[in-house]
Coordinates of C-alpha atoms and ligand atoms in Angstrom, one line a residue:
M1366 CA 73.5 47.4 125.7
D1367 CA 70.0 48.2 126.6
Y1368 CA 67.0 46.9 124.7
R1369 CA 63.2 47.1 124.8
K1370 CA 61.3 43.9 124.2
L1371 CA 57.9 44.7 122.6
K1372 CA 55.0 42.4 122.2
A1373 CA 51.4 42.9 121.0
H1374 CA 48.5 40.9 119.6
K1375 CA 50.0 41.2 116.2
I1376 CA 53.2 42.4 114.7
F1377 CA 53.2 43.9 111.2
D1378 CA 56.7 43.7 110.0
G1379 CA 56.3 46.0 106.9
Y1380 CA 55.3 43.1 104.7
K1381 CA 53.0 40.7 106.7
F1382 CA 51.5 39.9 110.1
I1383 CA 53.6 37.8 112.4
A1384 CA 52.1 36.1 115.4
D1385 CA 53.6 35.1 118.8
S1386 CA 56.8 37.1 118.4
V1387 CA 58.6 39.8 120.3
L1388 CA 60.3 42.8 118.7
I1389 CA 63.7 43.6 120.1
V1390 CA 64.6 47.3 119.7
S1391 CA 67.7 48.9 121.1
K1392 CA 67.2 52.0 123.3
N1393 CA 68.1 54.3 120.4
G1394 CA 65.4 52.8 118.1
L1395 CA 67.6 50.3 116.0
I1396 CA 65.7 47.1 115.1
E1397 CA 67.7 44.1 116.6
E1398 CA 65.4 41.2 115.7
L1399 CA 62.0 39.5 115.8
I1400 CA 62.1 36.4 118.0
P1401 CA 59.6 33.7 119.0
V1402 CA 57.9 34.6 122.4
E1403 CA 59.3 31.5 124.0
N1404 CA 62.9 32.8 123.5
A1405 CA 62.3 36.4 124.6
G1406 CA 63.0 35.8 128.4
D1407 CA 61.9 38.5 130.9
G1408 CA 61.1 42.1 130.7
V1409 CA 58.8 41.8 127.8
E1410 CA 56.4 44.9 127.5
N1411 CA 52.8 43.8 126.4
F1412 CA 50.5 46.0 124.3
N1413 CA 47.0 45.7 122.9
G1414 CA 46.9 46.1 119.2
I1415 CA 49.4 45.9 116.2
L1416 CA 53.0 46.9 116.3
C1417 CA 53.8 48.6 113.1
P1418 CA 56.9 50.3 111.6
G1419 CA 56.6 54.1 111.4
L1420 CA 54.2 55.4 108.7
I1421 CA 55.2 57.1 105.4
N1422 CA 53.3 60.0 104.1
C1423 CA 54.3 60.2 100.3
H1424 CA 52.4 63.5 99.6
C1425 CA 52.0 66.6 101.7
H1426 CA 52.3 70.3 101.3
L1427 CA 53.5 71.3 104.8
E1428 CA 53.8 75.0 103.7
L1429 CA 50.0 75.1 103.2
S1430 CA 49.2 74.1 106.8
H1431 CA 47.9 77.5 107.8
M1432 CA 45.0 77.1 105.3
K1433 CA 43.2 74.5 107.4
G1434 CA 39.4 74.9 107.0
L1435 CA 39.8 78.0 104.7
I1436 CA 38.6 76.4 101.5
P1437 CA 35.0 74.9 101.5
E1438 CA 34.6 71.3 100.7
N1439 CA 33.4 70.0 97.3
T1440 CA 34.4 73.0 95.3
G1441 CA 35.9 70.9 92.5
L1442 CA 39.6 71.1 91.6
V1443 CA 39.5 74.2 89.5
D1444 CA 38.0 76.4 92.1
F1445 CA 40.1 74.8 94.7
V1446 CA 43.4 75.6 92.9
F1447 CA 42.1 79.2 92.2
K1448 CA 41.3 79.7 95.9
V1449 CA 44.7 78.4 97.0
V1450 CA 46.7 80.7 94.7
T1451 CA 44.6 83.8 95.6
K1452 CA 44.3 83.3 99.4
R1453 CA 47.6 85.0 100.4
H1454 CA 47.1 87.2 103.4
H1455 CA 48.8 85.4 106.3
S1456 CA 51.8 86.5 108.3
E1457 CA 55.0 84.6 108.2
E1458 CA 54.7 84.0 111.8
E1459 CA 51.3 82.5 111.4
I1460 CA 52.5 80.3 108.7
L1461 CA 55.5 79.0 110.7
H1462 CA 53.4 78.2 113.7
A1463 CA 51.1 76.3 111.6
I1464 CA 53.9 74.3 110.0
E1465 CA 55.3 73.5 113.3
D1466 CA 51.9 72.2 114.6
A1467 CA 51.3 70.2 111.5
E1468 CA 54.5 68.4 111.8
S1469 CA 53.9 67.7 115.4
E1470 CA 50.5 66.3 114.5
M1471 CA 52.2 63.9 112.0
L1472 CA 55.0 63.0 114.4
N1473 CA 52.4 62.1 117.0
N1474 CA 50.3 60.1 114.4
G1475 CA 53.2 57.8 113.8
I1476 CA 54.4 59.4 110.5
V1477 CA 58.3 59.1 110.1
A1478 CA 58.8 60.3 106.6
I1479 CA 57.1 62.8 104.2
G1480 CA 57.3 63.4 100.5
D1481 CA 56.7 67.2 100.8
I1482 CA 55.9 69.6 98.0
C1483 CA 57.8 72.9 98.3
N1484 CA 57.1 76.2 96.7
N1485 CA 58.9 78.4 99.2
E1486 CA 61.5 78.3 101.9
L1487 CA 59.1 78.5 104.9
T1488 CA 59.3 74.9 105.9
I1489 CA 63.2 74.8 106.1
P1490 CA 63.5 76.0 109.8
Q1491 CA 61.2 73.2 110.8
K1492 CA 62.9 70.6 108.8
Q1493 CA 66.4 71.6 110.2
K1494 CA 65.1 70.1 113.6
E1495 CA 65.2 66.6 111.9
R1496 CA 62.3 65.3 113.7
I1497 CA 60.9 63.6 110.6
W1498 CA 62.6 62.4 107.3
Y1499 CA 61.8 64.5 104.2
Y1500 CA 62.0 64.1 100.5
N1501 CA 61.6 67.7 99.4
F1502 CA 59.9 68.1 96.0
I1503 CA 60.6 71.5 94.6
E1504 CA 57.5 72.3 92.6
A1505 CA 57.9 74.1 89.3
S1506 CA 54.7 75.4 87.6
G1507 CA 54.0 78.0 84.9
W1508 CA 51.6 77.6 82.1
L1509 CA 52.8 80.6 80.1
P1510 CA 55.8 79.6 78.0
S1511 CA 57.3 83.0 78.5
V1512 CA 57.7 82.6 82.2
S1513 CA 59.4 79.2 82.0
K1514 CA 63.0 80.6 82.4
M1515 CA 62.1 82.7 85.4
R1516 CA 60.1 79.9 87.1
F1517 CA 62.9 77.3 86.5
Q1518 CA 65.5 79.8 88.0
R1519 CA 63.3 80.1 91.0
S1520 CA 63.2 76.3 91.4
I1521 CA 67.0 76.1 91.1
N1522 CA 67.4 78.7 93.7
L1523 CA 65.0 76.9 96.1
L1524 CA 66.7 73.5 95.3
K1525 CA 70.0 75.1 96.5
E1526 CA 68.4 76.1 99.9
F1527 CA 66.7 72.8 100.3
S1528 CA 69.9 70.9 99.5
K1529 CA 71.6 72.3 102.6
L1530 CA 69.3 70.0 104.6
S1531 CA 70.4 66.4 105.3
T1532 CA 67.4 64.9 103.3
S1533 CA 66.9 64.5 99.6
S1534 CA 65.4 67.1 97.2
S1535 CA 64.3 67.2 93.6
I1536 CA 62.7 69.4 91.1
V1537 CA 59.2 68.3 90.0
P1538 CA 56.3 69.6 87.8
H1539 CA 53.2 70.6 89.6
A1540 CA 50.8 69.0 87.1
A1541 CA 50.6 68.2 83.4
Y1542 CA 48.1 71.2 82.9
S1543 CA 50.3 73.7 84.8
A1544 CA 53.7 73.1 83.1
S1545 CA 54.4 74.5 79.6
Q1546 CA 56.5 72.5 77.2
N1547 CA 59.3 75.1 77.7
L1548 CA 59.2 74.6 81.4
W1549 CA 59.3 70.7 81.0
S1550 CA 62.4 71.1 78.8
E1551 CA 64.1 73.2 81.5
I1552 CA 63.4 70.8 84.5
Q1553 CA 63.6 67.4 82.7
P1554 CA 67.5 67.1 82.9
H1555 CA 67.1 67.4 86.7
F1556 CA 65.0 64.2 87.0
E1557 CA 67.9 61.9 86.5
N1558 CA 68.2 59.3 89.2
R1559 CA 65.8 61.2 91.5
T1560 CA 62.3 60.6 92.7
V1561 CA 59.9 62.8 90.8
T1562 CA 56.3 63.3 91.7
I1563 CA 53.3 65.0 89.9
H1564 CA 49.6 65.6 90.5
N1565 CA 48.0 63.3 88.1
Q1566 CA 44.5 63.0 86.8
E1567 CA 43.0 64.6 89.8
T1568 CA 40.0 65.8 88.0
A1569 CA 38.1 64.5 84.9
F1570 CA 38.8 67.8 83.1
E1571 CA 42.5 67.0 83.0
D1572 CA 42.1 64.4 80.3
E1573 CA 39.5 66.6 78.5
F1574 CA 42.1 69.4 78.5
F1575 CA 44.7 67.3 76.6
L1576 CA 42.3 65.2 74.5
R1577 CA 40.3 68.2 73.1
G1578 CA 41.6 71.3 74.8
K1579 CA 38.2 71.9 76.4
G1580 CA 36.6 71.8 79.8
D1581 CA 37.0 73.3 83.2
L1582 CA 40.7 73.9 83.1
T1583 CA 40.2 76.3 80.2
R1584 CA 37.8 78.2 82.6
M1585 CA 40.5 78.2 85.3
Y1586 CA 43.0 80.0 82.9
E1587 CA 40.2 82.4 82.0
M1588 CA 39.6 83.1 85.7
M1589 CA 43.4 83.5 86.3
K1590 CA 43.7 85.6 83.1
I1591 CA 46.4 83.4 81.8
D1592 CA 46.7 83.1 78.1
N1593 CA 45.9 79.6 77.0
T1594 CA 46.1 80.1 73.2
H1595 CA 49.5 78.2 73.0
H1596 CA 47.9 75.0 74.2
Q1597 CA 47.9 72.3 71.7
P1598 CA 45.8 69.3 72.7
T1599 CA 47.7 66.1 72.2
G1600 CA 44.6 63.8 71.5
R1601 CA 45.8 61.6 74.3
S1602 CA 45.0 61.4 78.0
S1603 CA 46.9 63.7 80.4
L1604 CA 49.1 60.9 81.7
Q1605 CA 49.9 59.6 78.2
S1606 CA 50.8 63.2 77.2
Y1607 CA 53.6 63.7 79.7
F1608 CA 54.7 60.2 81.1
D1609 CA 57.7 59.8 78.6
K1610 CA 59.2 63.0 80.0
L1611 CA 59.8 61.2 83.4
E1612 CA 62.0 58.5 81.7
K1613 CA 65.2 59.5 83.3
A1614 CA 63.9 59.5 86.9
K1615 CA 64.5 56.7 89.3
N1616 CA 61.0 56.6 90.8
S1617 CA 57.9 58.5 89.8
I1618 CA 55.1 59.0 92.3
L1619 CA 51.8 59.7 90.6
V1620 CA 49.5 61.5 93.1
H1621 CA 45.7 61.3 93.3
N1622 CA 45.0 59.3 90.0
T1623 CA 41.3 59.8 90.7
F1624 CA 40.3 59.6 87.0
M1625 CA 43.1 57.3 85.8
K1626 CA 42.0 54.6 83.4
Q1627 CA 43.1 51.1 82.5
E1628 CA 44.6 52.4 79.2
D1629 CA 46.8 54.7 81.3
I1630 CA 48.1 51.8 83.4
D1631 CA 48.6 49.7 80.2
Y1632 CA 50.7 52.7 78.9
I1633 CA 52.9 52.8 82.0
K1634 CA 53.4 49.0 81.8
L1635 CA 54.3 49.3 78.2
K1636 CA 56.8 52.1 78.8
T1637 CA 58.5 50.8 81.8
H1638 CA 58.6 47.0 80.8
P1639 CA 62.0 45.8 82.0
D1640 CA 63.0 45.1 78.4
S1641 CA 62.2 48.8 77.4
Y1642 CA 64.8 51.6 77.6
R1643 CA 62.8 53.1 80.5
G1644 CA 62.8 49.7 82.3
K1645 CA 64.5 51.2 85.4
L1646 CA 61.8 53.8 86.1
K1647 CA 59.6 52.6 89.0
T1648 CA 56.2 54.0 89.3
F1649 CA 54.2 54.4 92.5
I1650 CA 50.4 55.2 92.6
C1651 CA 49.8 57.6 95.6
L1652 CA 46.4 57.6 96.9
C1653 CA 45.1 60.7 98.9
V1654 CA 41.5 59.6 99.4
N1655 CA 40.5 62.1 102.0
A1656 CA 41.7 65.0 99.8
N1657 CA 39.8 63.5 96.9
K1658 CA 36.6 63.4 99.2
Y1659 CA 37.3 67.1 100.3
I1660 CA 37.8 68.6 96.9
E1661 CA 35.9 66.4 94.3
S1662 CA 33.7 64.1 96.4
A1663 CA 35.4 61.3 94.4
M1664 CA 37.3 58.1 95.0
P1665 CA 40.2 56.8 92.9
P1666 CA 39.8 53.4 91.2
V1667 CA 41.7 51.5 93.9
E1668 CA 40.5 47.9 92.9
M1669 CA 41.9 48.7 89.3
F1670 CA 45.3 49.6 90.8
R1671 CA 45.3 46.4 92.9
Q1672 CA 44.2 44.2 89.9
N1673 CA 47.1 45.6 87.9
K1674 CA 49.5 45.0 90.9
C1675 CA 50.4 48.6 90.9
S1676 CA 52.8 49.7 93.9
I1677 CA 50.4 51.8 95.9
V1678 CA 51.5 54.4 98.5
L1679 CA 49.6 56.8 100.7
G1680 CA 49.5 60.6 101.2
T1681 CA 47.6 63.1 103.2
D1682 CA 47.9 66.1 100.9
S1683 CA 47.7 69.4 102.7
L1684 CA 45.5 70.9 105.4
A1685 CA 44.0 73.1 102.8
S1686 CA 42.3 70.0 101.5
N1687 CA 42.1 67.6 104.3
W1688 CA 40.7 67.4 107.9
S1689 CA 43.9 65.9 109.4
L1690 CA 47.5 64.8 108.4
N1691 CA 47.0 61.3 109.5
I1692 CA 47.8 58.2 107.5
L1693 CA 45.5 56.2 109.7
D1694 CA 42.6 58.5 108.7
E1695 CA 43.4 57.8 105.1
I1696 CA 43.3 54.1 105.9
K1697 CA 40.0 54.4 107.6
T1698 CA 38.4 56.0 104.5
I1699 CA 40.0 53.3 102.2
R1700 CA 38.5 50.5 104.5
K1701 CA 35.1 52.2 104.5
N1702 CA 35.0 52.5 100.7
F1703 CA 36.9 49.2 99.8
P1704 CA 36.0 46.9 102.8
L1705 CA 37.4 43.8 101.0
I1706 CA 41.1 45.0 101.0
P1707 CA 43.0 43.2 103.8
L1708 CA 44.5 45.6 106.4
E1709 CA 47.8 43.7 106.0
E1710 CA 48.0 45.0 102.4
I1711 CA 47.1 48.5 103.1
L1712 CA 49.7 48.6 105.9
Q1713 CA 52.3 47.7 103.3
W1714 CA 51.3 50.7 101.2
A1715 CA 51.7 52.8 104.3
T1716 CA 55.2 51.5 105.3
I1717 CA 57.5 49.6 103.0
N1718 CA 56.0 50.8 99.7
G1719 CA 56.2 54.4 100.9
A1720 CA 59.8 54.0 102.1
K1721 CA 60.7 52.6 98.7
A1722 CA 59.1 55.4 96.8
L1723 CA 61.0 58.0 99.0
E1724 CA 64.3 56.1 98.6
L1725 CA 64.3 55.7 102.4
D1726 CA 63.9 51.8 102.6
S1727 CA 67.4 51.2 103.8
Q1728 CA 66.4 53.0 107.1
L1729 CA 62.5 52.8 107.3
G1730 CA 59.5 50.9 106.4
S1731 CA 60.1 47.5 108.0
F1732 CA 61.3 45.8 111.1
E1733 CA 64.5 44.5 109.6
K1734 CA 67.8 44.4 111.5
G1735 CA 69.8 47.6 111.4
K1736 CA 66.8 49.8 110.4
K1737 CA 65.4 52.6 112.5
P1738 CA 61.9 52.8 111.3
G1739 CA 60.2 53.9 114.6
V1740 CA 57.5 51.7 116.3
V1741 CA 53.8 52.6 116.2
L1742 CA 51.0 50.9 118.1
I1743 CA 47.8 50.6 116.2
N1744 CA 44.5 49.9 117.6
E1745 CA 43.1 47.5 115.2
H1746 CA 39.3 48.3 115.9
N1747 CA 39.3 52.1 115.7
L1748 CA 42.6 52.6 113.8
S1749 CA 43.9 55.0 116.4
S1750 CA 47.7 55.1 116.9
K1751 CA 50.3 55.7 119.6
R1752 CA 54.0 56.3 119.0
L1753 CA 56.1 53.8 121.1
V1754 CA 59.6 54.3 119.7
Y1755 CA 60.8 57.5 117.9
Ligands
ZN3180 ZN1 49.0 67.9 96.4

């Protein structure tokens, strides 16, 4: 059988850096083994940089790729969401082209799997090509209790279409402030043993909305002419108002978390303690730092997540709220804002942690025998990347 023998300054195996080793990969991309340089024999290919398993993007909206550059920076979340839902004048052809280009961009940037938010069927033709792994998150939203049945049925219909693909799919809520209690009741039974994701505490107003029923989100519903009189503030933070509803899921990926507080992490720890009845729910904190910069000019409390030993993963969000779909661009921003975090740790977030969150760790995320994670060469100095093995 034919093998490639790959060597670089460093090899990151999904967990840690390994020195003086050679990665043996079969011609079809299966990891054979990591062996000491002295045992590798002839035919070793030498590279400058870090050899790394393919990168995992845990939060994207591929279907919004045609919106690149359309929404100005620093609008704040409320005006951002309003603009996304009102800018709808693109041809299907334009949208499909943008989806294909965006996927190619991610493929070339070393991304091998994507947690992708889906509100329509337009990404299906691209996903049928199976160039990248996907976990399709069928997004349910609807703040008016009266639309919950119709919105839920729409999600079920979409789930049927996405289930024809070879990758996993689940129904998920968009955000705490956009799913009525009625809608939650419809979708909750579908969380069982799935990975579920939600936009969490992306704006400071999200907590304000649940604590006191005030703030910018009430302005959003006024702008959208959506009746908000049914809203009953819980007197608790957004996360603490909905987190119990995820109890049946296998994994939960909380996205953004820009305004999450220690008391919210304490709440998750309490509810998911191994002795509690929700002990099996694993929670992942997904950082989308460039989108936070783009929309809110804010940074999530990354050091707080590290101190609490949270399982961190990375996402790009969409081209409506980011300049690129590139996990290494996310890492650059994290390094700039949090220079003390070792690169080795951030690469874990981008590889094995992401693979676990998307339930793809039997195939992806590390250089372990029998996996087919892809191999990316990363330039340690400018964090550019090159795909070596697909
Ligand atoms: Zn998003």
